[in-house]
PDB file of C-alpha atoms in Angstrom:
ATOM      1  CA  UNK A  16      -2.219 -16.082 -25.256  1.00  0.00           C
ATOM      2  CA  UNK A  17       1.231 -14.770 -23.999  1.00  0.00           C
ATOM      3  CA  UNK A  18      -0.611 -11.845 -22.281  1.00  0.00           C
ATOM      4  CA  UNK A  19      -2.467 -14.327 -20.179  1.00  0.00           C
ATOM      5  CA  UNK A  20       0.749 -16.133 -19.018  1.00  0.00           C
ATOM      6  CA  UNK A  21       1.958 -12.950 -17.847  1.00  0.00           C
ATOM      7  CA  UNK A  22      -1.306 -11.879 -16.259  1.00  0.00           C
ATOM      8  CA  UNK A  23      -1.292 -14.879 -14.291  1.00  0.00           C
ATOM      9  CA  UNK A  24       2.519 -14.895 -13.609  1.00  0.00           C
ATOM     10  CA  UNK A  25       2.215 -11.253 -12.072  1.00  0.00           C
ATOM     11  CA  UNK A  26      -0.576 -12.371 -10.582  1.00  0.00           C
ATOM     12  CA  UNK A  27       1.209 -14.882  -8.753  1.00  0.00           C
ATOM     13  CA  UNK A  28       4.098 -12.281  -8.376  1.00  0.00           C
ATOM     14  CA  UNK A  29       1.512 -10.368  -6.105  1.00  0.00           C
ATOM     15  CA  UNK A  30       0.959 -13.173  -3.912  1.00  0.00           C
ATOM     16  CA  UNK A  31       4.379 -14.034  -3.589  1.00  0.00           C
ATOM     17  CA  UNK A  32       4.813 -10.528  -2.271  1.00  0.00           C
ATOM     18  CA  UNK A  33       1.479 -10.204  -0.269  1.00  0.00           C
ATOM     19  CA  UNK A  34       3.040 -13.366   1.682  1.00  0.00           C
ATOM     20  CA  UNK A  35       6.382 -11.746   2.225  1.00  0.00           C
ATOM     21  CA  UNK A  36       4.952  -8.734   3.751  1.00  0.00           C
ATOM     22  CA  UNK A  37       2.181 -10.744   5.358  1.00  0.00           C
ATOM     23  CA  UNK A  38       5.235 -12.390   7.305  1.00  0.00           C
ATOM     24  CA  UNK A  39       7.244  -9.417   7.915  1.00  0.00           C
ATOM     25  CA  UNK A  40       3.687  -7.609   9.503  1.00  0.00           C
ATOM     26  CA  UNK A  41       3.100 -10.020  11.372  1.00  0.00           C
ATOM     27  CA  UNK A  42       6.354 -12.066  12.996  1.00  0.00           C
ATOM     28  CA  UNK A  43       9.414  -9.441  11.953  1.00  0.00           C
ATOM     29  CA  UNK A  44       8.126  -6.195  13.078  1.00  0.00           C
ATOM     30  CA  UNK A  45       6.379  -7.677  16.283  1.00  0.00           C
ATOM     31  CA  UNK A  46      10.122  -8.174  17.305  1.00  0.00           C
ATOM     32  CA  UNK A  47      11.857  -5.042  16.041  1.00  0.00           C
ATOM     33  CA  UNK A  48       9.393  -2.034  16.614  1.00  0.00           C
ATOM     34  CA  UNK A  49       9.940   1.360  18.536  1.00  0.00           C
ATOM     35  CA  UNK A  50       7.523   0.909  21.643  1.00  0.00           C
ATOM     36  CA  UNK A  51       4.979  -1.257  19.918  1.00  0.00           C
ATOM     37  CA  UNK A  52       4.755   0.788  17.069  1.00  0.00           C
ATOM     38  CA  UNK A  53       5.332  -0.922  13.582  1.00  0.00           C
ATOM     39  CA  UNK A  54       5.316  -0.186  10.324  1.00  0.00           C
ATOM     40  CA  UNK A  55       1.933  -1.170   7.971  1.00  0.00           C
ATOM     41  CA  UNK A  56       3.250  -2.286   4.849  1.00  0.00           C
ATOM     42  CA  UNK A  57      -0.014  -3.412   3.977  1.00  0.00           C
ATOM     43  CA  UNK A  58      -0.943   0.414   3.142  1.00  0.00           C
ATOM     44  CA  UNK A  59       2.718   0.496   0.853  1.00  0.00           C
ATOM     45  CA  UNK A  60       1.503  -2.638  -1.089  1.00  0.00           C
ATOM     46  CA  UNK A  61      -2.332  -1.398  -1.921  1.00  0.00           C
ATOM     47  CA  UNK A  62      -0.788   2.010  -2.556  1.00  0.00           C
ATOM     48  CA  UNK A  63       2.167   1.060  -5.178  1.00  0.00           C
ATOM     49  CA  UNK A  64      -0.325  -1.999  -6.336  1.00  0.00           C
ATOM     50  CA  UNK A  65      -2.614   1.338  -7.157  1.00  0.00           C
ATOM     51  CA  UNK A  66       0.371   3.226  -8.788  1.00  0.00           C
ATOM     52  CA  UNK A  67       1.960   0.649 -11.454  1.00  0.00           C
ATOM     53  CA  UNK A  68      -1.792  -1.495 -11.909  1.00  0.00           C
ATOM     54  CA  UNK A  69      -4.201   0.376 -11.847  1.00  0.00           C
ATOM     55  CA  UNK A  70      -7.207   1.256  -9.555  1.00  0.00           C
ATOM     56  CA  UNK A  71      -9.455  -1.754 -10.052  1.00  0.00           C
ATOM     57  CA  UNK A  72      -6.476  -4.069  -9.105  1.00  0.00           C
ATOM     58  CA  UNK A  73      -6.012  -1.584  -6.375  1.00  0.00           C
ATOM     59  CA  UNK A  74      -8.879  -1.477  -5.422  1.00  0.00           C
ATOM     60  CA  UNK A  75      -9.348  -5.340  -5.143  1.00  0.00           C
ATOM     61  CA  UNK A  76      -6.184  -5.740  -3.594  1.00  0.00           C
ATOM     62  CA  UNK A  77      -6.409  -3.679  -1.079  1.00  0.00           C
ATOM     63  CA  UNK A  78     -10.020  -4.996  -0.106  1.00  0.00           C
ATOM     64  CA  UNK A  79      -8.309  -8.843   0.030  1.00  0.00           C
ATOM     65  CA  UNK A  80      -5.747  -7.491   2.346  1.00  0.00           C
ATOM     66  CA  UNK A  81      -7.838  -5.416   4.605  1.00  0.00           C
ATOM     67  CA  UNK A  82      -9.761  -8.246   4.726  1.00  0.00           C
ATOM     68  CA  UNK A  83      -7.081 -10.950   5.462  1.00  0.00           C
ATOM     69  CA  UNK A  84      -5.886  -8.112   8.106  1.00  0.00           C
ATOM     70  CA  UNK A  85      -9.131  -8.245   9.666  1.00  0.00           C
ATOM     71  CA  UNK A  86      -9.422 -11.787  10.125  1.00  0.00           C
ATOM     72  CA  UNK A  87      -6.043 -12.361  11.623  1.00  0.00           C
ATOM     73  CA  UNK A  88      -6.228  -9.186  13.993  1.00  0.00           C
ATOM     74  CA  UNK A  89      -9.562 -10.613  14.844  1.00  0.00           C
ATOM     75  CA  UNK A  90     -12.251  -7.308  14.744  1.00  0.00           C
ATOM     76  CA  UNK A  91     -14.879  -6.562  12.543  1.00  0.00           C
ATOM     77  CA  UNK A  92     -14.311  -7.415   9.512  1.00  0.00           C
ATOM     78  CA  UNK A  93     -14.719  -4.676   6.668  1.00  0.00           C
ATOM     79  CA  UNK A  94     -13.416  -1.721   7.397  1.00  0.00           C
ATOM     80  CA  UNK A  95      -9.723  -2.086   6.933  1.00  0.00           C
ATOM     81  CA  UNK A  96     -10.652  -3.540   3.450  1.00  0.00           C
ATOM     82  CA  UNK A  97     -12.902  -0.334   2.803  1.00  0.00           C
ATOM     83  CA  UNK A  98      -9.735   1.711   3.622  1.00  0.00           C
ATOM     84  CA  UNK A  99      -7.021  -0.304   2.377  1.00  0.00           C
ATOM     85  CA  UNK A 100      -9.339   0.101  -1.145  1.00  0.00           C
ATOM     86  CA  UNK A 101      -9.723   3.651  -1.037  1.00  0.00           C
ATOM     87  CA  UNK A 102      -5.649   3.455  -0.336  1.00  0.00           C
ATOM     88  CA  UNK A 103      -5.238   1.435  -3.778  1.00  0.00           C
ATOM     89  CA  UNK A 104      -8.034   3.725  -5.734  1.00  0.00           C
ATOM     90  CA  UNK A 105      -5.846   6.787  -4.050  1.00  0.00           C
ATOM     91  CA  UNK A 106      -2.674   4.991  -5.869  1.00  0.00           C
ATOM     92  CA  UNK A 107      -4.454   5.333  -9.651  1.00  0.00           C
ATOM     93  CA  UNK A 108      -4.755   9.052  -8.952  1.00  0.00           C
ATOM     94  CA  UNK A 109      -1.524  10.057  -7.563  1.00  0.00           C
ATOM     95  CA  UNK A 110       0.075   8.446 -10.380  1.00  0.00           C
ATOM     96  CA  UNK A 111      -2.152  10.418 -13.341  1.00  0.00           C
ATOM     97  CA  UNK A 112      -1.060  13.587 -11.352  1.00  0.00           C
ATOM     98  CA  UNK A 113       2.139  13.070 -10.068  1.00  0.00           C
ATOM     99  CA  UNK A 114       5.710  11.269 -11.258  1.00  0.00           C
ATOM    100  CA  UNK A 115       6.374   7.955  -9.481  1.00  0.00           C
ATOM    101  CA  UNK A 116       9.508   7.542 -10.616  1.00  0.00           C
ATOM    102  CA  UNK A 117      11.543  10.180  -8.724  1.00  0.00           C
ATOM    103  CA  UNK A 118      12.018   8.677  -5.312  1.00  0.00           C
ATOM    104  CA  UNK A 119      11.252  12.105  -3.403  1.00  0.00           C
ATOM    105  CA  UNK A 120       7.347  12.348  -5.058  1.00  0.00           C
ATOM    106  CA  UNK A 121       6.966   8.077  -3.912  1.00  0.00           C
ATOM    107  CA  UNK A 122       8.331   8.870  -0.086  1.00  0.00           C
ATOM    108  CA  UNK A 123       5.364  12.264  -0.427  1.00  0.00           C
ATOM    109  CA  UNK A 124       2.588   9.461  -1.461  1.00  0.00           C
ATOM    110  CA  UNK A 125       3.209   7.121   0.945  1.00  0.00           C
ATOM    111  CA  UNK A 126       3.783   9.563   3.662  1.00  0.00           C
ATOM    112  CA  UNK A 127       0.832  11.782   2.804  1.00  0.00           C
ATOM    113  CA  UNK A 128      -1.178   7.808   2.213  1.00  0.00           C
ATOM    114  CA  UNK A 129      -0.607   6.222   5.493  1.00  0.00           C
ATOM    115  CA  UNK A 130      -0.887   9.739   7.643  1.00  0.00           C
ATOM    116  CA  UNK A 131      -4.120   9.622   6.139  1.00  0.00           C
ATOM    117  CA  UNK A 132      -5.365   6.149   6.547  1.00  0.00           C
ATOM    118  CA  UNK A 133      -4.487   6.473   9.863  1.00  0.00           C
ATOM    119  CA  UNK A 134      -6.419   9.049  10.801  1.00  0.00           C
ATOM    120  CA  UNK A 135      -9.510   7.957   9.284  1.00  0.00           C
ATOM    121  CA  UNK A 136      -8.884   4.796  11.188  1.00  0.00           C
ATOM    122  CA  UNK A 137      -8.708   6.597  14.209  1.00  0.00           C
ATOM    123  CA  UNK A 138     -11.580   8.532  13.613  1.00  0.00           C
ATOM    124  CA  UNK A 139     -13.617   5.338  12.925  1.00  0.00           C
ATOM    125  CA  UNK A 140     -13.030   3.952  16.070  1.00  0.00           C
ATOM    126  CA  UNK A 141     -13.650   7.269  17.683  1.00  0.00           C
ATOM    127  CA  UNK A 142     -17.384   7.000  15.845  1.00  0.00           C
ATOM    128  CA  UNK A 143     -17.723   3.411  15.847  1.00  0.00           C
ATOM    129  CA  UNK A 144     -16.424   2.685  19.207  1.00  0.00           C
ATOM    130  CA  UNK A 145     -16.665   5.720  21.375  1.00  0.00           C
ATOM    131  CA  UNK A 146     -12.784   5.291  22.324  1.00  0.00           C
ATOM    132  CA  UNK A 147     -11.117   8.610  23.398  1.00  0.00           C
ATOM    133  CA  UNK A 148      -7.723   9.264  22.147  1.00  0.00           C
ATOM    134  CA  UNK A 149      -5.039  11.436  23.843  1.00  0.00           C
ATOM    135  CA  UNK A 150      -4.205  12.991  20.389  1.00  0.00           C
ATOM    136  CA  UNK A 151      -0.922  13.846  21.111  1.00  0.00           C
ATOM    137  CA  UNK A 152       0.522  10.144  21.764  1.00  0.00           C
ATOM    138  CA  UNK A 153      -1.760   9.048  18.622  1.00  0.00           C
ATOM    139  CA  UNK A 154       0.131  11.559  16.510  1.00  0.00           C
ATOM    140  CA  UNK A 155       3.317  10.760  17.746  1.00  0.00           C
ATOM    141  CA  UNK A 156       2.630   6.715  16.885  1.00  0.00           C
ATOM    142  CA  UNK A 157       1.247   7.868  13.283  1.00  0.00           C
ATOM    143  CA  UNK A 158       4.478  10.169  12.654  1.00  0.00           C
ATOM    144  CA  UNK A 159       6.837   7.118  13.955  1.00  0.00           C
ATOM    145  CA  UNK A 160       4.671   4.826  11.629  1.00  0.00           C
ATOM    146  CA  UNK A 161       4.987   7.006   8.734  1.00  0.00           C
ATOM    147  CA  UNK A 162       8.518   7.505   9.489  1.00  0.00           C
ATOM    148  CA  UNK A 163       9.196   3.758   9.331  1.00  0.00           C
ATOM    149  CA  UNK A 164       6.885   3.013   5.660  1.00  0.00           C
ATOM    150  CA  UNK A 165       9.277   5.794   4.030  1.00  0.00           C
ATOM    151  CA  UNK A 166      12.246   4.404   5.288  1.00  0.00           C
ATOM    152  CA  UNK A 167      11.615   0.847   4.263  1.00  0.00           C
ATOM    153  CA  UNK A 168      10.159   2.104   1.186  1.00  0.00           C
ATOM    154  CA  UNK A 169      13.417   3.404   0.368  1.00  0.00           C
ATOM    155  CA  UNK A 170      15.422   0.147   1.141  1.00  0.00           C
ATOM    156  CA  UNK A 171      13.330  -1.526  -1.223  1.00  0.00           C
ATOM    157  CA  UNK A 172      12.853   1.467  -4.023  1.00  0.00           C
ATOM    158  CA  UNK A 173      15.128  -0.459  -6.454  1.00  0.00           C
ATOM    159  CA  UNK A 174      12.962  -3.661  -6.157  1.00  0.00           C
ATOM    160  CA  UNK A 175       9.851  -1.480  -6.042  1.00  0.00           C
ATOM    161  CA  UNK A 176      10.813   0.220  -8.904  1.00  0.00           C
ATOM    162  CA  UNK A 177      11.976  -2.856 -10.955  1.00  0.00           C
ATOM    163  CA  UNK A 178       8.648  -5.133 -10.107  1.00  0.00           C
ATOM    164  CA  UNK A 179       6.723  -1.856 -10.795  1.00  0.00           C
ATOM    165  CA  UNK A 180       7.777  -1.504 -13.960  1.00  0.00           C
ATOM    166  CA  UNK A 181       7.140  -4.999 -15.270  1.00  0.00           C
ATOM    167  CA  UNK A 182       3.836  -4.839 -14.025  1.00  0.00           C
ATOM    168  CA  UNK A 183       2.944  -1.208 -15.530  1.00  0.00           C
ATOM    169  CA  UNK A 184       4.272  -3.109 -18.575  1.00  0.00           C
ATOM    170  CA  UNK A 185       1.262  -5.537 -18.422  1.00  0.00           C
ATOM    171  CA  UNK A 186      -1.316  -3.922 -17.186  1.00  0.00           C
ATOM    172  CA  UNK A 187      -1.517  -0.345 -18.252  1.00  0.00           C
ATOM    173  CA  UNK A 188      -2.464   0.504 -21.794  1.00  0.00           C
ATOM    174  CA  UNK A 189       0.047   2.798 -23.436  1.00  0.00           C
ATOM    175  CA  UNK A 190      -2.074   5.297 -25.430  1.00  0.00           C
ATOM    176  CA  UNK A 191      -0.404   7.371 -27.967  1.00  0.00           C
ATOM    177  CA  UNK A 192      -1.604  10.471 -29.264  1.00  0.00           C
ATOM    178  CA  UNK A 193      -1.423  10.058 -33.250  1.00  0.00           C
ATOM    179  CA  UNK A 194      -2.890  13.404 -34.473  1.00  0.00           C
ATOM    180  CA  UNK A 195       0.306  15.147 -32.918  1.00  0.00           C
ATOM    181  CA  UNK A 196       3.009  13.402 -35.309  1.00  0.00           C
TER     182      UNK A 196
END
């Protein structure tokens, strides 16, 4: 019964912070940006939701976001939830092959994470749109939003870290290897 109460009390935890970064998206960094460009913290959350979860949580919460996203941006809906999935299935994998807790290898997944999403965004409205892209400037805006994820990813890498851990604590299955003691 006491695994429940945590389940759902994480659970809540995740709302709590989808909310907080739901307001800093979409009031805070409309104010402070460099030339219209802002940071999408929606691609940290799926990605560390991913990382200390698991991929089906991932994967659900970053189709609920993308979805949210859609709706309040106002286009068709879908596709940022596709991607914003793929972004928290991504998560499960980085973290079976690489160490999340050394701050350099958590900056090199969300870097290498939202340089990608971006692209394949831009390459779906190239396809789905027709829209032609000076690819220059759209590199430029990717780089400056990449630039701003890992630096707010550091200011909050001792909170990440900390809420990270509690919920790798209740979620992931600890399997230990028997035959080897």
């Amino acid at each position: 019964m006491e695994g429940y109460v945590k389940k759902f009390k994480s659970f809540l935890i995740l709302i709590l912070v989808f909310l907080i970064i739901y307001f800093l998206q979409f009031n805070f960094f409309t104010w402070f940006n460099i030339r219209g460009i802002m940071p999408n913290l929606f691609i940290v959350f799926a990605l560390l939701v991913g990382i200390f979860i698991g991929q089906k949580v991932g994967i659900a919460v970053g189709l609920f976001v993308g979805i949210i996203v859609d709706i309040v941006i106002g286009k068709q809906i879908g596709f940022t939830g596709i991607a914003l999935g793929v972004v928290g299935y991504v998560g499960e994998l980085l973290d079976k092959n690489f160490d999340k807790n050394n701050l350099i290898t958590l900056l090199a997944m969300v870097a290498i994470v939202t340089f990608g999403y971006e692209i394949i965004q831009m390459l779906y409205s190239i396809v789905r749109y027709g829209l032609n892209f000076n690819i220059f400037i759209y590199l430029v805006m990717i780089i400056v939003e990449v630039f701003f994820n890992v630096l707010l990813t550091i200011i909050f890498y001792p909170l990440i870290k900390k809420i990270g851990h509690y919920f790798e604590e209740i979620f992931k299955v600890k399997r230990v290897l028997t035959r080897y003691y």
